[in-house]
CSV table of N, CA and C in Angstrom, one decimal:
chain,number,residue,atom,x,y,z
I,1,MET,N,37.9,-3.2,8.7
I,1,MET,CA,36.7,-2.7,7.7
I,1,MET,C,35.5,-3.0,8.1
I,2,LYS,N,34.5,-2.1,8.3
I,2,LYS,CA,32.9,-2.3,8.6
I,2,LYS,C,32.3,-2.8,7.3
I,3,LEU,N,31.5,-4.0,7.2
I,3,LEU,CA,30.7,-4.5,6.4
I,3,LEU,C,29.5,-3.6,6.0
I,4,PRO,N,29.0,-3.4,5.0
I,4,PRO,CA,27.8,-2.6,4.7
I,4,PRO,C,26.7,-3.4,5.3
I,5,TRP,N,25.7,-2.7,5.7
I,5,TRP,CA,24.7,-3.4,6.5
I,5,TRP,C,23.9,-4.6,5.7
I,6,TRP,N,23.9,-4.0,4.5
I,6,TRP,CA,22.9,-5.0,3.5
I,6,TRP,C,23.8,-6.6,3.3
I,7,THR,N,24.9,-6.6,3.9
I,7,THR,CA,25.8,-7.8,3.6
I,7,THR,C,25.6,-8.8,4.8
I,8,LEU,N,25.2,-8.1,6.1
I,8,LEU,CA,25.0,-8.9,7.4
I,8,LEU,C,23.8,-9.4,7.5
I,9,ALA,N,23.7,-10.8,8.2
I,9,ALA,CA,22.6,-11.7,8.5
I,9,ALA,C,21.5,-10.6,9.2
I,10,PRO,N,20.4,-11.0,9.1
I,10,PRO,CA,19.5,-10.1,10.0
I,10,PRO,C,19.7,-10.6,11.4
I,11,LEU,N,19.3,-9.9,12.5
I,11,LEU,CA,19.1,-10.4,13.7
I,11,LEU,C,17.7,-10.9,13.6
I,12,PRO,N,17.7,-12.0,14.6
I,12,PRO,CA,16.1,-12.7,14.9
I,12,PRO,C,15.6,-11.9,15.5
I,13,PRO,N,14.2,-11.8,15.5
I,13,PRO,CA,13.1,-10.9,16.1
I,13,PRO,C,13.3,-11.0,17.6
I,14,ASP,N,13.2,-10.0,18.5
I,14,ASP,CA,13.3,-9.9,19.9
I,14,ASP,C,12.1,-10.1,20.3
I,15,ALA,N,11.5,-11.3,20.7
I,15,ALA,CA,10.3,-11.9,21.2
I,15,ALA,C,9.8,-10.9,22.6
I,16,ALA,N,10.6,-10.6,23.4
I,16,ALA,CA,10.4,-9.8,24.5
I,16,ALA,C,9.9,-8.5,24.2
I,17,ALA,N,10.6,-7.6,23.2
I,17,ALA,CA,10.0,-6.3,22.5
I,17,ALA,C,8.6,-6.6,21.9
I,18,GLY,N,8.5,-7.5,21.4
I,18,GLY,CA,7.2,-8.1,20.6
I,18,GLY,C,6.0,-8.1,21.4
I,19,GLU,N,6.3,-8.6,22.8
I,19,GLU,CA,5.4,-9.0,23.7
I,19,GLU,C,5.3,-7.6,24.4
I,20,ALA,N,6.4,-6.8,24.6
I,20,ALA,CA,5.9,-5.6,25.5
I,20,ALA,C,5.2,-4.6,24.5
I,21,ALA,N,5.3,-4.5,23.0
I,21,ALA,CA,4.8,-3.6,22.2
I,21,ALA,C,3.1,-4.3,22.4
I,22,THR,N,2.8,-5.8,22.4
I,22,THR,CA,1.5,-5.8,22.5
I,22,THR,C,0.7,-5.8,23.7
I,23,ALA,N,1.6,-5.5,24.9
I,23,ALA,CA,1.2,-5.2,26.3
I,23,ALA,C,0.9,-3.7,26.1
I,24,ARG,N,1.7,-3.2,25.6
I,24,ARG,CA,1.5,-1.5,25.4
I,24,ARG,C,0.1,-1.2,24.6
I,25,TRP,N,0.0,-1.7,23.5
I,25,TRP,CA,-1.0,-1.7,22.7
I,25,TRP,C,-2.5,-2.1,23.8
I,26,ASN,N,-2.4,-3.0,24.3
I,26,ASN,CA,-3.4,-3.4,25.4
I,26,ASN,C,-3.6,-2.7,26.6
I,27,SER,N,-2.9,-1.8,26.8
I,27,SER,CA,-3.0,-0.9,28.0
I,27,SER,C,-3.6,0.6,27.6
I,28,LEU,N,-3.7,0.7,26.3
I,28,LEU,CA,-4.2,2.0,25.8
I,28,LEU,C,-5.8,2.0,25.8
I,29,THR,N,-6.5,3.1,25.8
I,29,THR,CA,-7.7,3.1,26.1
I,29,THR,C,-8.5,3.0,24.7
I,30,LYS,N,-8.6,1.4,24.5
I,30,LYS,CA,-9.5,1.1,23.4
I,30,LYS,C,-9.7,-0.4,23.5
I,31,PRO,N,-10.5,-1.3,22.9
I,31,PRO,CA,-10.9,-2.8,22.9
I,31,PRO,C,-9.4,-3.3,22.5
I,32,PRO,N,-9.3,-4.3,23.2
I,32,PRO,CA,-7.9,-5.2,22.8
I,32,PRO,C,-8.1,-5.7,21.4
I,33,GLY,N,-7.0,-5.3,20.5
I,33,GLY,CA,-7.3,-6.0,19.3
I,33,GLY,C,-8.1,-5.2,18.2
I,34,SER,N,-8.5,-3.9,18.7
I,34,SER,CA,-9.3,-3.3,17.9
I,34,SER,C,-8.9,-2.6,16.6
I,35,LEU,N,-7.6,-2.5,16.7
I,35,LEU,CA,-7.0,-1.8,15.4
I,35,LEU,C,-6.5,-3.1,14.5
I,36,GLY,N,-6.9,-4.1,14.9
I,36,GLY,CA,-6.6,-5.5,14.0
I,36,GLY,C,-5.1,-5.5,13.2
I,37,ARG,N,-5.1,-5.3,12.1
I,37,ARG,CA,-3.6,-5.7,11.4
I,37,ARG,C,-2.7,-4.5,11.8
I,38,LEU,N,-3.1,-3.4,12.1
I,38,LEU,CA,-2.2,-2.4,12.5
I,38,LEU,C,-1.4,-2.8,13.8
I,39,GLU,N,-2.1,-3.3,14.7
I,39,GLU,CA,-1.3,-3.8,15.9
I,39,GLU,C,-0.5,-4.7,15.7
I,40,ARG,N,-0.8,-5.9,14.8
I,40,ARG,CA,-0.1,-7.0,14.5
I,40,ARG,C,1.4,-6.5,13.9
I,41,ALA,N,1.1,-5.6,13.0
I,41,ALA,CA,2.3,-5.0,12.1
I,41,ALA,C,3.3,-4.4,13.1
I,42,VAL,N,2.7,-3.5,14.0
I,42,VAL,CA,3.4,-2.7,15.0
I,42,VAL,C,4.3,-3.4,15.7
I,43,THR,N,3.3,-4.8,16.4
I,43,THR,CA,4.2,-5.9,17.1
I,43,THR,C,5.3,-6.4,16.3
I,44,ARG,N,5.1,-6.8,15.2
I,44,ARG,CA,6.1,-7.3,14.4
I,44,ARG,C,7.5,-6.4,14.1
I,45,LEU,N,7.1,-5.4,14.0
I,45,LEU,CA,8.0,-4.1,13.7
I,45,LEU,C,8.7,-4.0,15.0
I,46,ALA,N,8.0,-3.8,16.1
I,46,ALA,CA,8.6,-3.7,17.3
I,46,ALA,C,10.0,-5.0,17.7
I,47,ALA,N,9.3,-6.3,17.5
I,47,ALA,CA,10.2,-7.3,17.5
I,47,ALA,C,11.5,-7.4,16.7
I,48,GLN,N,11.2,-7.0,15.4
I,48,GLN,CA,12.3,-6.6,14.5
I,48,GLN,C,13.4,-5.7,14.6
I,49,GLN,N,12.8,-4.6,15.3
I,49,GLN,CA,13.7,-3.5,15.8
I,49,GLN,C,14.3,-3.8,17.0
I,50,GLY,N,13.6,-4.5,18.0
I,50,GLY,CA,14.1,-4.8,19.4
I,50,GLY,C,13.6,-3.4,20.5
I,51,ARG,N,12.6,-3.0,19.8
I,51,ARG,CA,11.9,-1.7,20.6
I,51,ARG,C,10.5,-1.9,20.9
I,52,ILE,N,10.0,-1.3,22.1
I,52,ILE,CA,8.6,-1.4,22.4
I,52,ILE,C,7.9,-0.6,21.2
I,53,THR,N,8.6,0.8,21.1
I,53,THR,CA,7.7,1.7,20.2
I,53,THR,C,8.8,1.8,18.9
I,54,PRO,N,8.4,0.9,18.1
I,54,PRO,CA,9.4,1.0,16.8
I,54,PRO,C,9.2,2.4,16.1
I,55,THR,N,10.2,2.7,15.3
I,55,THR,CA,10.3,3.9,14.5
I,55,THR,C,10.7,3.6,12.9
I,56,LEU,N,10.3,4.4,12.0
I,56,LEU,CA,10.2,4.1,10.7
I,56,LEU,C,11.1,5.5,10.4
I,57,ALA,N,12.3,5.3,9.9
I,57,ALA,CA,13.4,6.3,9.3
I,57,ALA,C,12.9,6.8,7.7
I,58,ARG,N,12.4,5.8,7.0
I,58,ARG,CA,12.1,6.1,5.9
I,58,ARG,C,10.8,5.5,5.5
I,59,VAL,N,9.9,6.5,5.1
I,59,VAL,CA,8.5,5.9,4.7
I,59,VAL,C,8.2,6.1,3.1
I,60,HIS,N,8.0,4.9,2.5
I,60,HIS,CA,7.6,5.2,1.0
I,60,HIS,C,6.1,4.5,0.8
I,61,ILE,N,5.2,5.3,0.5
I,61,ILE,CA,3.9,4.8,0.0
I,61,ILE,C,3.6,4.8,-1.4
I,62,VAL,N,3.1,3.4,-1.7
I,62,VAL,CA,3.0,3.3,-3.1
I,62,VAL,C,1.5,2.8,-3.3
I,63,VAL,N,1.0,3.5,-4.3
I,63,VAL,CA,-0.6,3.5,-4.6
I,63,VAL,C,-0.6,2.6,-5.9
I,64,PHE,N,-1.2,1.6,-5.9
I,64,PHE,CA,-1.4,0.9,-7.2
I,64,PHE,C,-2.7,1.1,-7.4
I,65,ALA,N,-3.1,1.5,-8.6
I,65,ALA,CA,-4.8,1.7,-9.2
I,65,ALA,C,-4.8,1.2,-10.4
I,66,GLY,N,-6.1,0.6,-10.8
I,66,GLY,CA,-6.7,0.2,-12.0
I,66,GLY,C,-8.1,0.0,-11.8
I,67,ASP,N,-8.7,-0.3,-13.2
I,67,ASP,CA,-10.1,-0.4,-13.3
I,67,ASP,C,-10.3,-2.1,-13.4
I,68,HIS,N,-11.4,-2.6,-12.8
I,68,HIS,CA,-11.9,-3.8,-12.6
I,68,HIS,C,-13.1,-4.1,-13.8
I,69,GLY,N,-13.1,-5.2,-14.4
I,69,GLY,CA,-14.3,-5.5,-15.5
I,69,GLY,C,-15.5,-5.4,-15.0
I,70,VAL,N,-15.9,-5.9,-13.5
I,70,VAL,CA,-17.0,-6.4,-13.1
I,70,VAL,C,-17.7,-5.0,-13.0
I,71,VAL,N,-17.3,-3.8,-13.3
I,71,VAL,CA,-18.0,-2.7,-13.3
I,71,VAL,C,-19.1,-2.6,-14.3
I,72,GLN,N,-19.0,-3.5,-15.4
I,72,GLN,CA,-20.0,-3.5,-16.3
I,72,GLN,C,-21.4,-4.2,-15.6
I,73,ARG,N,-21.2,-4.6,-14.6
I,73,ARG,CA,-22.5,-5.3,-13.9
I,73,ARG,C,-23.1,-4.4,-12.9
I,74,GLY,N,-22.7,-3.0,-12.9
I,74,GLY,CA,-23.2,-2.1,-11.9
I,74,GLY,C,-23.0,-2.2,-10.5
I,75,VAL,N,-21.9,-2.7,-10.2
I,75,VAL,CA,-21.5,-3.0,-8.9
I,75,VAL,C,-20.6,-1.8,-8.2
I,76,SER,N,-20.0,-0.8,-9.1
I,76,SER,CA,-19.3,0.3,-8.7
I,76,SER,C,-20.0,1.3,-8.3
I,77,ALA,N,-19.6,2.4,-7.4
I,77,ALA,CA,-20.1,3.5,-7.0
I,77,ALA,C,-19.9,4.4,-8.1
I,78,TYR,N,-18.8,4.6,-8.9
I,78,TYR,CA,-18.3,5.4,-9.8
I,78,TYR,C,-18.0,4.8,-11.2
I,79,PRO,N,-18.1,5.6,-12.4
I,79,PRO,CA,-17.9,5.1,-13.7
I,79,PRO,C,-16.3,4.9,-13.7
I,80,GLN,N,-15.9,4.0,-14.6
I,80,GLN,CA,-14.2,3.9,-14.7
I,80,GLN,C,-13.6,5.2,-15.0
I,81,VAL,N,-13.9,5.9,-15.7
I,81,VAL,CA,-13.3,7.5,-16.0
I,81,VAL,C,-12.9,8.1,-14.8
I,82,VAL,N,-13.5,7.8,-13.7
I,82,VAL,CA,-13.2,8.5,-12.1
I,82,VAL,C,-11.6,7.9,-11.8
I,83,THR,N,-11.3,6.8,-12.3
I,83,THR,CA,-10.1,6.3,-12.0
I,83,THR,C,-8.8,7.0,-12.6
I,84,SER,N,-8.9,7.6,-13.9
I,84,SER,CA,-8.1,8.4,-14.2
I,84,SER,C,-8.2,9.8,-13.4
I,85,GLN,N,-9.2,10.3,-13.1
I,85,GLN,CA,-9.2,11.4,-12.4
I,85,GLN,C,-8.5,11.4,-11.1
I,86,MET,N,-8.7,10.4,-10.5
I,86,MET,CA,-8.1,10.0,-9.1
I,86,MET,C,-6.6,9.8,-9.3
I,87,LEU,N,-6.3,9.4,-10.2
I,87,LEU,CA,-4.6,9.2,-10.5
I,87,LEU,C,-4.0,10.6,-10.4
I,88,ALA,N,-4.7,11.3,-11.1
I,88,ALA,CA,-4.2,12.7,-11.4
I,88,ALA,C,-4.3,13.6,-9.9
I,89,ASN,N,-5.4,13.0,-9.3
I,89,ASN,CA,-5.5,14.1,-8.0
I,89,ASN,C,-4.6,13.3,-6.9
I,90,PHE,N,-4.3,12.0,-6.9
I,90,PHE,CA,-3.0,11.3,-6.0
I,90,PHE,C,-1.7,12.3,-6.4
I,91,ALA,N,-1.3,12.3,-7.8
I,91,ALA,CA,-0.2,12.8,-8.0
I,91,ALA,C,-0.1,14.2,-8.0
I,92,GLY,N,-1.5,15.0,-8.0
I,92,GLY,CA,-1.3,16.4,-7.8
I,92,GLY,C,-1.4,16.7,-6.2
I,93,GLY,N,-1.3,15.9,-5.4
I,93,GLY,CA,-1.4,16.2,-4.2
I,93,GLY,C,-2.7,16.5,-3.3
I,94,GLY,N,-4.0,16.3,-4.2
I,94,GLY,CA,-5.1,16.4,-3.7
I,94,GLY,C,-5.7,15.6,-2.9
I,95,ALA,N,-5.3,14.3,-3.1
I,95,ALA,CA,-6.0,12.9,-2.3
I,95,ALA,C,-5.5,12.9,-0.9
I,96,ALA,N,-6.3,12.4,-0.1
I,96,ALA,CA,-6.3,12.1,1.3
I,96,ALA,C,-4.9,11.4,1.5
I,97,ILE,N,-4.3,10.4,0.6
I,97,ILE,CA,-3.2,9.7,0.6
I,97,ILE,C,-1.9,10.7,0.5
I,98,ALA,N,-2.0,11.6,-0.5
I,98,ALA,CA,-1.1,12.4,-0.5
I,98,ALA,C,-0.8,13.6,0.4
I,99,VAL,N,-1.9,13.8,1.1
I,99,VAL,CA,-1.7,14.5,2.6
I,99,VAL,C,-1.4,14.1,3.4
I,100,LEU,N,-1.6,12.7,3.7
I,100,LEU,CA,-1.1,11.8,4.6
I,100,LEU,C,0.7,11.6,4.4
I,101,ALA,N,0.9,11.5,3.2
I,101,ALA,CA,2.2,11.3,2.8
I,101,ALA,C,2.9,12.7,3.3
I,102,ARG,N,2.5,13.7,2.8
I,102,ARG,CA,3.3,14.8,3.2
I,102,ARG,C,3.3,15.2,4.6
I,103,GLN,N,2.4,14.8,5.6
I,103,GLN,CA,2.6,14.9,7.0
I,103,GLN,C,3.3,14.3,7.5
I,104,LEU,N,3.7,12.9,6.9
I,104,LEU,CA,4.6,11.8,7.4
I,104,LEU,C,5.9,12.3,6.9
I,105,GLY,N,6.1,13.2,5.7
I,105,GLY,CA,7.6,13.3,5.2
I,105,GLY,C,7.7,12.1,4.4
I,106,ALA,N,6.7,11.2,3.8
I,106,ALA,CA,6.9,9.9,3.2
I,106,ALA,C,7.0,10.4,1.7
I,107,GLU,N,7.9,9.3,1.0
I,107,GLU,CA,7.8,9.6,-0.4
I,107,GLU,C,6.5,8.7,-1.1
I,108,LEU,N,5.9,9.4,-2.0
I,108,LEU,CA,4.8,8.8,-2.6
I,108,LEU,C,4.7,8.4,-4.2
I,109,THR,N,4.6,7.4,-4.3
I,109,THR,CA,4.8,6.8,-5.7
I,109,THR,C,3.3,6.3,-6.2
I,110,ILE,N,2.8,6.9,-7.3
I,110,ILE,CA,1.5,6.4,-7.7
I,110,ILE,C,1.9,5.6,-9.1
I,111,VAL,N,1.2,4.4,-9.1
I,111,VAL,CA,1.3,3.4,-10.1
I,111,VAL,C,-0.1,3.1,-11.0
I,112,ASP,N,-0.1,3.3,-12.1
I,112,ASP,CA,-1.2,2.7,-12.8
I,112,ASP,C,-1.0,1.5,-13.4
I,113,VAL,N,-1.7,0.6,-12.8
I,113,VAL,CA,-1.2,-0.9,-13.3
I,113,VAL,C,-2.3,-1.6,-14.2
I,114,GLY,N,-3.5,-0.4,-14.4
I,114,GLY,CA,-4.7,-1.0,-15.3
I,114,GLY,C,-5.7,-0.2,-15.6
I,115,SER,N,-5.5,1.2,-15.6
I,115,SER,CA,-6.8,1.8,-15.7
I,115,SER,C,-7.2,1.8,-17.3
I,116,VAL,N,-8.6,2.0,-17.4
I,116,VAL,CA,-9.2,2.0,-18.8
I,116,VAL,C,-8.9,3.5,-19.6
I,117,HIS,N,-9.0,4.6,-18.7
I,117,HIS,CA,-9.3,5.9,-19.3
I,117,HIS,C,-8.1,6.7,-19.2
I,118,ALA,N,-6.8,6.3,-18.6
I,118,ALA,CA,-6.0,7.5,-18.1
I,118,ALA,C,-5.3,7.8,-19.6
I,119,ALA,N,-4.9,9.2,-19.5
I,119,ALA,CA,-4.3,9.9,-20.6
I,119,ALA,C,-3.0,9.8,-20.2
I,120,HIS,N,-2.4,8.8,-20.6
I,120,HIS,CA,-0.7,9.1,-20.3
I,120,HIS,C,0.0,9.5,-21.5
I,121,PRO,N,1.2,10.3,-21.2
I,121,PRO,CA,1.9,10.5,-19.8
I,121,PRO,C,1.0,11.1,-18.9
I,122,LEU,N,0.9,10.9,-17.6
I,122,LEU,CA,0.1,11.7,-16.7
I,122,LEU,C,1.4,12.1,-15.5
I,123,PRO,N,1.6,13.2,-15.4
I,123,PRO,CA,2.7,13.8,-14.6
I,123,PRO,C,2.6,13.2,-13.3
I,124,GLY,N,3.6,12.6,-12.6
I,124,GLY,CA,3.4,11.9,-11.2
I,124,GLY,C,3.0,10.6,-11.3
I,125,VAL,N,2.6,10.0,-12.5
I,125,VAL,CA,2.1,8.7,-12.3
I,125,VAL,C,2.9,7.7,-13.3
I,126,LEU,N,3.4,6.6,-12.8
I,126,LEU,CA,4.0,5.5,-13.5
I,126,LEU,C,3.0,4.8,-14.3
I,127,ASP,N,3.1,4.7,-15.5
I,127,ASP,CA,2.5,3.8,-16.5
I,127,ASP,C,3.0,2.3,-16.4
I,128,ARG,N,2.4,1.5,-15.7
I,128,ARG,CA,2.8,0.2,-15.6
I,128,ARG,C,1.6,-0.7,-15.9
I,129,ARG,N,0.7,-0.4,-16.6
I,129,ARG,CA,-0.5,-1.0,-17.3
I,129,ARG,C,-0.1,-2.4,-17.7
I,130,VAL,N,-0.8,-3.5,-17.3
I,130,VAL,CA,-0.6,-4.7,-18.0
I,130,VAL,C,-1.7,-4.8,-18.9
I,131,ALA,N,-3.0,-4.3,-18.6
I,131,ALA,CA,-4.2,-4.3,-19.6
I,131,ALA,C,-5.0,-3.0,-19.3
I,132,HIS,N,-5.8,-3.0,-20.1
I,132,HIS,CA,-6.6,-1.5,-19.9
I,132,HIS,C,-7.9,-2.1,-19.3
I,133,GLY,N,-7.8,-2.2,-17.6
I,133,GLY,CA,-8.7,-2.9,-16.9
I,133,GLY,C,-8.7,-4.3,-17.1
I,134,THR,N,-9.3,-4.9,-16.0
I,134,THR,CA,-9.4,-6.5,-16.0
I,134,THR,C,-10.8,-6.9,-16.8
I,135,ALA,N,-10.8,-8.0,-16.6
I,135,ALA,CA,-12.0,-8.6,-17.4
I,135,ALA,C,-13.1,-8.8,-16.4
I,136,ASP,N,-14.3,-9.2,-16.8
I,136,ASP,CA,-15.2,-9.2,-15.9
I,136,ASP,C,-15.3,-10.7,-15.4
I,137,PHE,N,-14.8,-10.8,-14.1
I,137,PHE,CA,-14.8,-12.2,-13.4
I,137,PHE,C,-15.8,-12.9,-13.3
I,138,THR,N,-17.0,-12.2,-13.5
I,138,THR,CA,-18.1,-13.3,-13.6
I,138,THR,C,-18.5,-13.9,-14.9
I,139,GLN,N,-17.8,-13.6,-15.9
I,139,GLN,CA,-17.7,-14.1,-17.0
I,139,GLN,C,-16.5,-14.8,-17.7
I,140,ALA,N,-15.3,-14.5,-16.9
I,140,ALA,CA,-14.1,-15.4,-17.3
I,140,ALA,C,-12.9,-14.7,-16.0
I,141,PRO,N,-11.8,-15.4,-16.2
I,141,PRO,CA,-11.0,-14.7,-15.1
I,141,PRO,C,-10.6,-13.5,-15.5
I,142,ALA,N,-10.5,-12.7,-14.3
I,142,ALA,CA,-10.2,-11.2,-14.4
I,142,ALA,C,-9.0,-10.8,-15.0
I,143,MET,N,-7.9,-11.7,-15.0
I,143,MET,CA,-6.6,-11.5,-15.2
I,143,MET,C,-6.3,-12.9,-15.8
I,144,THR,N,-5.1,-12.7,-17.0
I,144,THR,CA,-4.5,-14.0,-17.2
I,144,THR,C,-3.4,-14.4,-16.4
I,145,ALA,N,-2.8,-15.3,-16.4
I,145,ALA,CA,-1.8,-15.9,-15.6
I,145,ALA,C,-0.4,-14.7,-15.9
I,146,ALA,N,-0.3,-14.8,-17.2
I,146,ALA,CA,0.9,-13.7,-17.6
I,146,ALA,C,0.8,-12.7,-17.0
I,147,GLN,N,-0.5,-11.9,-17.0
I,147,GLN,CA,-1.0,-10.7,-16.4
I,147,GLN,C,-0.6,-10.5,-14.9
I,148,THR,N,-0.7,-11.5,-14.4
I,148,THR,CA,-0.5,-11.6,-13.1
I,148,THR,C,1.0,-11.5,-12.5
I,149,GLU,N,1.6,-12.0,-13.4
I,149,GLU,CA,3.3,-12.1,-13.2
I,149,GLU,C,3.8,-10.9,-14.0
I,150,ALA,N,3.2,-9.9,-14.8
I,150,ALA,CA,3.8,-9.0,-15.3
I,150,ALA,C,4.4,-8.0,-14.2
């Protein structure tokens, strides 16, 4: 009887595959390390999969959105009402991330974790608000400890 994959211990990373992936990145026409975290993430994935060019069988993109309270200080390019409009645009497929998800064949989940003006229920958006925006962190902590653990 073959055991389900999730019951098996993970294999250790393949250092040689990770090093080969790094060498491949460095051989491309670009300054070494210029893609920053992406290069490091792909190198880790290559080592985990034991392949120089790792693959992703299932991609799931999750967008978390909310409003910050420091907007009251005039530091934001847009008013908070734009967040609810963006949530609807994400879910409706009009935002760049939705187009990217479609092109990748990726599942896209949109989660409202703290918008001020969202009109829920909003089709395609999970309402997981822990508050209606954060507090102005120049005056008090942006979130309580309980909110960060919710």
